[in-house]
């Protein structure tokens, strides 16, 4: 089980802020493929992963980073702080 | 060193009271305040979302890195989230060092990294609806100079 968090327009498109997902995905990219196959709202949110960022256990990571041992994954658009 | 992520308003002037006091060797203090800008006159509010936990961790790491690059005697970051009115302070950074070059450079470094490495997302609210603010390529490019 992994906790999946969504922020900003990713959260809006999927209609959820957080969910627990049972997955065997080895990387964020594999998890994206699994989620996008679920329902159109997921496919819409993940249509262009170049427009997305991913964090593993609250640290920025790449879409091909290993998911082994990760408890929390978050998907969000590029950050607009400051 | 102080970091505050808060949904309540703050007064930049009040926050600078007591900043860097107790360091007699402080010769330079720089502060920057970012405010909610209304480019068109139509902005009703700015809503800021963040990632609790990661926000604090990311900014703490940015502050720690700044403190290793420059000899900072004090450092302050405040960033709001929630719903803000036009003109309201969104965030501020302050740095104190022996000389101004270090204080200015550290403040710019903190600002550049806060822009694109701290997990905040802004949404502009107007009478026509809500619009997420897109990240600027120039903000990402700004990191290459460090």
PDB file of C-alpha atoms in Angstrom:
ATOM      1  CA  UNK A   1       0.000   0.000   0.000  1.00  0.00           C
ATOM      2  CA  UNK A   2       1.161   3.486  -0.810  1.00  0.00           C
ATOM      3  CA  UNK A   3      -0.445   6.832   0.073  1.00  0.00           C
ATOM      4  CA  UNK A   4      -0.961   8.904  -3.071  1.00  0.00           C
ATOM      5  CA  UNK A   5      -1.445  12.672  -2.734  1.00  0.00           C
ATOM      6  CA  UNK A   6      -2.610  15.108  -5.401  1.00  0.00           C
ATOM      7  CA  UNK A   7      -2.237  18.884  -5.354  1.00  0.00           C
ATOM      8  CA  UNK A   8      -3.537  21.913  -7.278  1.00  0.00           C
ATOM      9  CA  UNK A   9      -5.117  21.108 -10.660  1.00  0.00           C
ATOM     10  CA  UNK A  10      -4.100  17.449 -10.416  1.00  0.00           C
ATOM     11  CA  UNK A  11      -6.275  17.213  -7.283  1.00  0.00           C
ATOM     12  CA  UNK A  12      -9.104  19.033  -9.049  1.00  0.00           C
ATOM     13  CA  UNK A  13      -9.032  16.823 -12.155  1.00  0.00           C
ATOM     14  CA  UNK A  14      -8.961  13.599 -10.160  1.00  0.00           C
ATOM     15  CA  UNK A  15     -11.424  14.920  -7.575  1.00  0.00           C
ATOM     16  CA  UNK A  16      -9.402  13.573  -4.656  1.00  0.00           C
ATOM     17  CA  UNK A  17      -6.684  14.966  -2.389  1.00  0.00           C
ATOM     18  CA  UNK A  18      -5.408  11.615  -1.150  1.00  0.00           C
ATOM     19  CA  UNK A  19      -5.981   7.878  -1.473  1.00  0.00           C
ATOM     20  CA  UNK A  20      -4.301   4.613  -0.582  1.00  0.00           C
ATOM     21  CA  UNK A  21      -3.371   2.484  -3.568  1.00  0.00           C
ATOM     22  CA  UNK A  22      -2.469  -1.193  -3.785  1.00  0.00           C
ATOM     23  CA  UNK A  23       0.200  -1.405  -6.445  1.00  0.00           C
ATOM     24  CA  UNK A  24       3.170  -3.398  -7.660  1.00  0.00           C
ATOM     25  CA  UNK A  25       4.507  -0.446  -9.667  1.00  0.00           C
ATOM     26  CA  UNK A  26       8.292  -0.199  -9.470  1.00  0.00           C
ATOM     27  CA  UNK A  27       8.467   3.504 -10.388  1.00  0.00           C
ATOM     28  CA  UNK A  28       6.246   6.607 -10.377  1.00  0.00           C
ATOM     29  CA  UNK A  29       5.976   6.260 -14.168  1.00  0.00           C
ATOM     30  CA  UNK A  30       4.546   2.740 -13.772  1.00  0.00           C
ATOM     31  CA  UNK A  31       2.101   3.961 -11.126  1.00  0.00           C
ATOM     32  CA  UNK A  32       0.982   6.749 -13.470  1.00  0.00           C
ATOM     33  CA  UNK A  33       0.286   4.156 -16.187  1.00  0.00           C
ATOM     34  CA  UNK A  34      -1.781   2.069 -13.726  1.00  0.00           C
ATOM     35  CA  UNK A  35      -3.753   5.077 -12.459  1.00  0.00           C
ATOM     36  CA  UNK A  36      -4.365   6.523 -15.929  1.00  0.00           C
ATOM     37  CA  UNK A  37      -5.911   3.190 -16.998  1.00  0.00           C
ATOM     38  CA  UNK A  38      -8.462   3.358 -14.182  1.00  0.00           C
ATOM     39  CA  UNK A  39     -10.832   6.130 -15.262  1.00  0.00           C
ATOM     40  CA  UNK A  40     -10.918   9.113 -17.656  1.00  0.00           C
ATOM     41  CA  UNK A  41     -10.395  11.611 -14.814  1.00  0.00           C
ATOM     42  CA  UNK A  42      -7.039   9.963 -14.001  1.00  0.00           C
ATOM     43  CA  UNK A  43      -6.126   9.799 -17.682  1.00  0.00           C
ATOM     44  CA  UNK A  44      -6.911  13.530 -17.952  1.00  0.00           C
ATOM     45  CA  UNK A  45      -4.750  14.409 -14.952  1.00  0.00           C
ATOM     46  CA  UNK A  46      -1.816  12.312 -16.160  1.00  0.00           C
ATOM     47  CA  UNK A  47      -2.126  13.055 -19.893  1.00  0.00           C
ATOM     48  CA  UNK A  48       1.188  14.938 -19.970  1.00  0.00           C
ATOM     49  CA  UNK A  49       3.630  13.967 -17.236  1.00  0.00           C
ATOM     50  CA  UNK A  50       6.137  16.535 -18.497  1.00  0.00           C
ATOM     51  CA  UNK A  51       3.739  19.078 -16.935  1.00  0.00           C
ATOM     52  CA  UNK A  52       3.900  17.242 -13.599  1.00  0.00           C
ATOM     53  CA  UNK A  53       6.322  16.832 -10.733  1.00  0.00           C
ATOM     54  CA  UNK A  54       6.544  13.926  -8.324  1.00  0.00           C
ATOM     55  CA  UNK A  55       7.695  13.718  -4.713  1.00  0.00           C
ATOM     56  CA  UNK A  56       8.577  10.484  -2.880  1.00  0.00           C
ATOM     57  CA  UNK A  57       8.233  10.700   0.901  1.00  0.00           C
ATOM     58  CA  UNK A  58       8.119  14.491   0.541  1.00  0.00           C
ATOM     59  CA  UNK A  59      11.284  14.807  -1.571  1.00  0.00           C
ATOM     60  CA  UNK A  60      11.291  15.745  -5.259  1.00  0.00           C
ATOM     61  CA  UNK A  61      12.141  12.741  -7.414  1.00  0.00           C
ATOM     62  CA  UNK A  62      12.118  11.620 -11.019  1.00  0.00           C
ATOM     63  CA  UNK A  63       9.417   9.498 -12.653  1.00  0.00           C
ATOM     64  CA  UNK A  64      11.836   6.585 -12.996  1.00  0.00           C
ATOM     65  CA  UNK A  65      13.010   6.576  -9.360  1.00  0.00           C
ATOM     66  CA  UNK A  66      12.480   3.321  -7.419  1.00  0.00           C
ATOM     67  CA  UNK A  67       9.253   3.093  -5.401  1.00  0.00           C
ATOM     68  CA  UNK A  68      10.492   0.298  -3.133  1.00  0.00           C
ATOM     69  CA  UNK A  69      10.060   1.310   0.520  1.00  0.00           C
ATOM     70  CA  UNK A  70       8.274   4.565  -0.312  1.00  0.00           C
ATOM     71  CA  UNK A  71       5.228   5.259   1.868  1.00  0.00           C
ATOM     72  CA  UNK A  72       3.956   8.491   0.338  1.00  0.00           C
ATOM     73  CA  UNK A  73       3.968   9.690  -3.257  1.00  0.00           C
ATOM     74  CA  UNK A  74       2.638  13.054  -4.413  1.00  0.00           C
ATOM     75  CA  UNK A  75       1.824  14.358  -7.888  1.00  0.00           C
ATOM     76  CA  UNK A  76       1.540  18.079  -8.590  1.00  0.00           C
ATOM     77  CA  UNK A  77       2.185  20.780 -11.197  1.00  0.00           C
ATOM     78  CA  UNK A  78       5.430  22.804 -11.145  1.00  0.00           C
ATOM     79  CA  UNK A  79       5.543  24.814  -7.934  1.00  0.00           C
ATOM     80  CA  UNK A  80       4.731  28.507  -7.792  1.00  0.00           C
ATOM     81  CA  UNK A  81       6.012  29.712  -4.449  1.00  0.00           C
ATOM     82  CA  UNK A  82       7.388  33.078  -3.468  1.00  0.00           C
TER      83      UNK A  82
ATOM     84  CA  UNK B   1      17.038  31.083  11.856  1.00  0.00           C
ATOM     85  CA  UNK B   2      13.263  31.054  11.769  1.00  0.00           C
ATOM     86  CA  UNK B   3      10.722  29.559   9.376  1.00  0.00           C
ATOM     87  CA  UNK B   4       6.976  30.026   9.562  1.00  0.00           C
ATOM     88  CA  UNK B   5       4.372  28.590   7.194  1.00  0.00           C
ATOM     89  CA  UNK B   6       1.090  30.169   8.227  1.00  0.00           C
ATOM     90  CA  UNK B   7      -2.421  30.965   7.059  1.00  0.00           C
ATOM     91  CA  UNK B   8      -2.636  34.114   9.188  1.00  0.00           C
ATOM     92  CA  UNK B   9      -1.565  37.604   8.013  1.00  0.00           C
ATOM     93  CA  UNK B  10       1.776  39.042   9.122  1.00  0.00           C
ATOM     94  CA  UNK B  11       3.377  42.454   9.285  1.00  0.00           C
ATOM     95  CA  UNK B  12       6.818  42.527   7.625  1.00  0.00           C
ATOM     96  CA  UNK B  13       7.882  45.476   9.785  1.00  0.00           C
ATOM     97  CA  UNK B  14       6.857  43.735  12.987  1.00  0.00           C
ATOM     98  CA  UNK B  15       8.652  40.541  11.949  1.00  0.00           C
ATOM     99  CA  UNK B  16      11.915  42.464  11.547  1.00  0.00           C
ATOM    100  CA  UNK B  17      11.767  43.675  15.143  1.00  0.00           C
ATOM    101  CA  UNK B  18      14.319  41.620  16.952  1.00  0.00           C
ATOM    102  CA  UNK B  19      15.721  40.079  13.762  1.00  0.00           C
ATOM    103  CA  UNK B  20      19.490  39.558  13.975  1.00  0.00           C
ATOM    104  CA  UNK B  21      19.656  41.183  17.385  1.00  0.00           C
ATOM    105  CA  UNK B  22      22.266  39.671  19.648  1.00  0.00           C
ATOM    106  CA  UNK B  23      24.807  39.517  16.805  1.00  0.00           C
ATOM    107  CA  UNK B  24      27.083  42.529  17.248  1.00  0.00           C
ATOM    108  CA  UNK B  25      29.014  41.587  14.112  1.00  0.00           C
ATOM    109  CA  UNK B  26      25.938  42.121  11.899  1.00  0.00           C
ATOM    110  CA  UNK B  27      26.700  44.897   9.440  1.00  0.00           C
ATOM    111  CA  UNK B  28      24.057  44.179   6.808  1.00  0.00           C
ATOM    112  CA  UNK B  29      20.443  43.198   6.852  1.00  0.00           C
ATOM    113  CA  UNK B  30      18.357  42.553   3.711  1.00  0.00           C
ATOM    114  CA  UNK B  31      14.646  41.895   3.621  1.00  0.00           C
ATOM    115  CA  UNK B  32      12.250  41.170   0.783  1.00  0.00           C
ATOM    116  CA  UNK B  33       8.450  41.064   0.896  1.00  0.00           C
ATOM    117  CA  UNK B  34       6.351  39.499  -1.843  1.00  0.00           C
ATOM    118  CA  UNK B  35       2.800  40.838  -2.121  1.00  0.00           C
ATOM    119  CA  UNK B  36      -0.332  39.748  -3.976  1.00  0.00           C
ATOM    120  CA  UNK B  37      -0.085  41.586  -7.299  1.00  0.00           C
ATOM    121  CA  UNK B  38      -3.209  42.620  -9.205  1.00  0.00           C
ATOM    122  CA  UNK B  39      -2.134  43.153 -12.807  1.00  0.00           C
ATOM    123  CA  UNK B  40      -5.581  43.788 -14.278  1.00  0.00           C
ATOM    124  CA  UNK B  41      -7.588  45.322 -11.448  1.00  0.00           C
ATOM    125  CA  UNK B  42      -9.898  42.294 -11.566  1.00  0.00           C
ATOM    126  CA  UNK B  43      -8.259  40.133  -8.912  1.00  0.00           C
ATOM    127  CA  UNK B  44     -10.551  39.331  -5.986  1.00  0.00           C
ATOM    128  CA  UNK B  45      -8.227  37.039  -4.091  1.00  0.00           C
ATOM    129  CA  UNK B  46      -5.214  34.761  -4.374  1.00  0.00           C
ATOM    130  CA  UNK B  47      -5.530  31.250  -2.978  1.00  0.00           C
ATOM    131  CA  UNK B  48      -2.345  29.438  -2.031  1.00  0.00           C
ATOM    132  CA  UNK B  49      -2.242  25.693  -1.538  1.00  0.00           C
ATOM    133  CA  UNK B  50       0.765  23.871  -0.106  1.00  0.00           C
ATOM    134  CA  UNK B  51       2.023  20.423   0.856  1.00  0.00           C
ATOM    135  CA  UNK B  52       2.187  20.362   4.673  1.00  0.00           C
ATOM    136  CA  UNK B  53       5.330  18.617   5.833  1.00  0.00           C
ATOM    137  CA  UNK B  54       7.178  18.817   2.536  1.00  0.00           C
ATOM    138  CA  UNK B  55       6.893  22.616   2.560  1.00  0.00           C
ATOM    139  CA  UNK B  56       8.690  22.884   5.894  1.00  0.00           C
ATOM    140  CA  UNK B  57      11.284  20.256   4.935  1.00  0.00           C
ATOM    141  CA  UNK B  58      12.020  21.822   1.539  1.00  0.00           C
ATOM    142  CA  UNK B  59      12.401  25.375   2.859  1.00  0.00           C
ATOM    143  CA  UNK B  60      14.476  24.232   5.848  1.00  0.00           C
ATOM    144  CA  UNK B  61      16.846  22.521   3.405  1.00  0.00           C
ATOM    145  CA  UNK B  62      17.036  25.671   1.249  1.00  0.00           C
ATOM    146  CA  UNK B  63      17.808  27.783   4.345  1.00  0.00           C
ATOM    147  CA  UNK B  64      20.457  25.304   5.515  1.00  0.00           C
ATOM    148  CA  UNK B  65      22.105  25.381   2.080  1.00  0.00           C
ATOM    149  CA  UNK B  66      22.108  29.207   2.127  1.00  0.00           C
ATOM    150  CA  UNK B  67      23.768  29.131   5.533  1.00  0.00           C
ATOM    151  CA  UNK B  68      26.577  26.927   4.198  1.00  0.00           C
ATOM    152  CA  UNK B  69      27.185  29.151   1.148  1.00  0.00           C
ATOM    153  CA  UNK B  70      27.215  32.472   3.004  1.00  0.00           C
ATOM    154  CA  UNK B  71      28.087  33.351   6.565  1.00  0.00           C
ATOM    155  CA  UNK B  72      24.608  34.271   7.719  1.00  0.00           C
ATOM    156  CA  UNK B  73      24.156  35.593  11.220  1.00  0.00           C
ATOM    157  CA  UNK B  74      20.382  35.276  10.977  1.00  0.00           C
ATOM    158  CA  UNK B  75      17.821  34.151   8.424  1.00  0.00           C
ATOM    159  CA  UNK B  76      14.020  34.387   8.340  1.00  0.00           C
ATOM    160  CA  UNK B  77      11.411  32.956   5.966  1.00  0.00           C
ATOM    161  CA  UNK B  78       7.664  33.473   6.348  1.00  0.00           C
ATOM    162  CA  UNK B  79       5.215  32.149   3.745  1.00  0.00           C
ATOM    163  CA  UNK B  80       1.451  32.276   3.854  1.00  0.00           C
ATOM    164  CA  UNK B  81      -1.097  29.860   2.500  1.00  0.00           C
ATOM    165  CA  UNK B  82      -4.884  30.120   2.246  1.00  0.00           C
ATOM    166  CA  UNK B  83      -6.889  33.001   0.823  1.00  0.00           C
ATOM    167  CA  UNK B  84      -5.147  36.379   0.478  1.00  0.00           C
ATOM    168  CA  UNK B  85      -6.455  39.785  -0.591  1.00  0.00           C
ATOM    169  CA  UNK B  86      -4.723  41.892  -3.275  1.00  0.00           C
ATOM    170  CA  UNK B  87      -1.819  43.806  -1.746  1.00  0.00           C
ATOM    171  CA  UNK B  88      -1.410  41.444   1.186  1.00  0.00           C
ATOM    172  CA  UNK B  89       2.091  40.196   2.008  1.00  0.00           C
ATOM    173  CA  UNK B  90       2.462  36.605   0.728  1.00  0.00           C
ATOM    174  CA  UNK B  91       5.927  35.912   1.995  1.00  0.00           C
ATOM    175  CA  UNK B  92       9.121  37.499   3.213  1.00  0.00           C
ATOM    176  CA  UNK B  93      12.760  36.593   3.565  1.00  0.00           C
ATOM    177  CA  UNK B  94      15.339  38.375   5.662  1.00  0.00           C
ATOM    178  CA  UNK B  95      19.066  37.753   5.914  1.00  0.00           C
ATOM    179  CA  UNK B  96      21.742  39.199   8.169  1.00  0.00           C
ATOM    180  CA  UNK B  97      25.480  39.024   7.549  1.00  0.00           C
ATOM    181  CA  UNK B  98      28.647  40.959   8.232  1.00  0.00           C
ATOM    182  CA  UNK B  99      28.574  42.609   4.804  1.00  0.00           C
ATOM    183  CA  UNK B 100      25.847  43.466   2.293  1.00  0.00           C
ATOM    184  CA  UNK B 101      27.123  41.306  -0.591  1.00  0.00           C
ATOM    185  CA  UNK B 102      26.470  38.156   1.431  1.00  0.00           C
ATOM    186  CA  UNK B 103      23.113  39.355   2.736  1.00  0.00           C
ATOM    187  CA  UNK B 104      21.876  40.303  -0.759  1.00  0.00           C
ATOM    188  CA  UNK B 105      23.155  37.122  -2.396  1.00  0.00           C
ATOM    189  CA  UNK B 106      21.631  34.863   0.258  1.00  0.00           C
ATOM    190  CA  UNK B 107      18.273  36.660   0.020  1.00  0.00           C
ATOM    191  CA  UNK B 108      18.235  36.238  -3.780  1.00  0.00           C
ATOM    192  CA  UNK B 109      19.202  32.582  -3.469  1.00  0.00           C
ATOM    193  CA  UNK B 110      16.368  31.968  -0.987  1.00  0.00           C
ATOM    194  CA  UNK B 111      13.880  33.728  -3.278  1.00  0.00           C
ATOM    195  CA  UNK B 112      14.993  31.846  -6.391  1.00  0.00           C
ATOM    196  CA  UNK B 113      14.636  28.473  -4.679  1.00  0.00           C
ATOM    197  CA  UNK B 114      11.369  29.323  -2.924  1.00  0.00           C
ATOM    198  CA  UNK B 115       9.859  30.144  -6.326  1.00  0.00           C
ATOM    199  CA  UNK B 116      10.282  26.721  -7.846  1.00  0.00           C
ATOM    200  CA  UNK B 117      11.377  24.265  -5.130  1.00  0.00           C
ATOM    201  CA  UNK B 118       8.930  24.988  -2.304  1.00  0.00           C
ATOM    202  CA  UNK B 119       5.612  23.150  -2.817  1.00  0.00           C
ATOM    203  CA  UNK B 120       3.147  26.021  -3.117  1.00  0.00           C
ATOM    204  CA  UNK B 121       0.550  26.522  -5.826  1.00  0.00           C
ATOM    205  CA  UNK B 122      -1.265  29.793  -6.487  1.00  0.00           C
ATOM    206  CA  UNK B 123      -4.744  30.275  -7.891  1.00  0.00           C
ATOM    207  CA  UNK B 124      -6.111  33.664  -8.938  1.00  0.00           C
ATOM    208  CA  UNK B 125      -9.772  34.324  -8.187  1.00  0.00           C
ATOM    209  CA  UNK B 126     -11.647  36.823 -10.383  1.00  0.00           C
ATOM    210  CA  UNK B 127     -15.321  37.409 -11.214  1.00  0.00           C
ATOM    211  CA  UNK B 128     -14.815  35.087 -14.228  1.00  0.00           C
ATOM    212  CA  UNK B 129     -13.662  32.213 -12.048  1.00  0.00           C
ATOM    213  CA  UNK B 130     -10.467  30.667 -10.723  1.00  0.00           C
ATOM    214  CA  UNK B 131      -7.236  30.184 -12.663  1.00  0.00           C
ATOM    215  CA  UNK B 132      -4.095  28.318 -11.542  1.00  0.00           C
ATOM    216  CA  UNK B 133      -0.951  30.378 -11.939  1.00  0.00           C
ATOM    217  CA  UNK B 134       1.514  28.601 -14.250  1.00  0.00           C
ATOM    218  CA  UNK B 135       5.177  28.264 -13.410  1.00  0.00           C
ATOM    219  CA  UNK B 136       7.485  30.495 -15.443  1.00  0.00           C
ATOM    220  CA  UNK B 137      10.429  29.030 -17.336  1.00  0.00           C
ATOM    221  CA  UNK B 138      12.431  32.050 -16.173  1.00  0.00           C
ATOM    222  CA  UNK B 139      11.948  30.956 -12.543  1.00  0.00           C
ATOM    223  CA  UNK B 140      13.435  27.538 -13.304  1.00  0.00           C
ATOM    224  CA  UNK B 141      16.236  29.143 -15.335  1.00  0.00           C
ATOM    225  CA  UNK B 142      17.076  31.413 -12.396  1.00  0.00           C
ATOM    226  CA  UNK B 143      18.380  28.390 -10.472  1.00  0.00           C
ATOM    227  CA  UNK B 144      21.173  27.765 -12.968  1.00  0.00           C
ATOM    228  CA  UNK B 145      23.102  30.818 -11.765  1.00  0.00           C
ATOM    229  CA  UNK B 146      23.640  29.189  -8.352  1.00  0.00           C
TER     230      UNK B 146
END
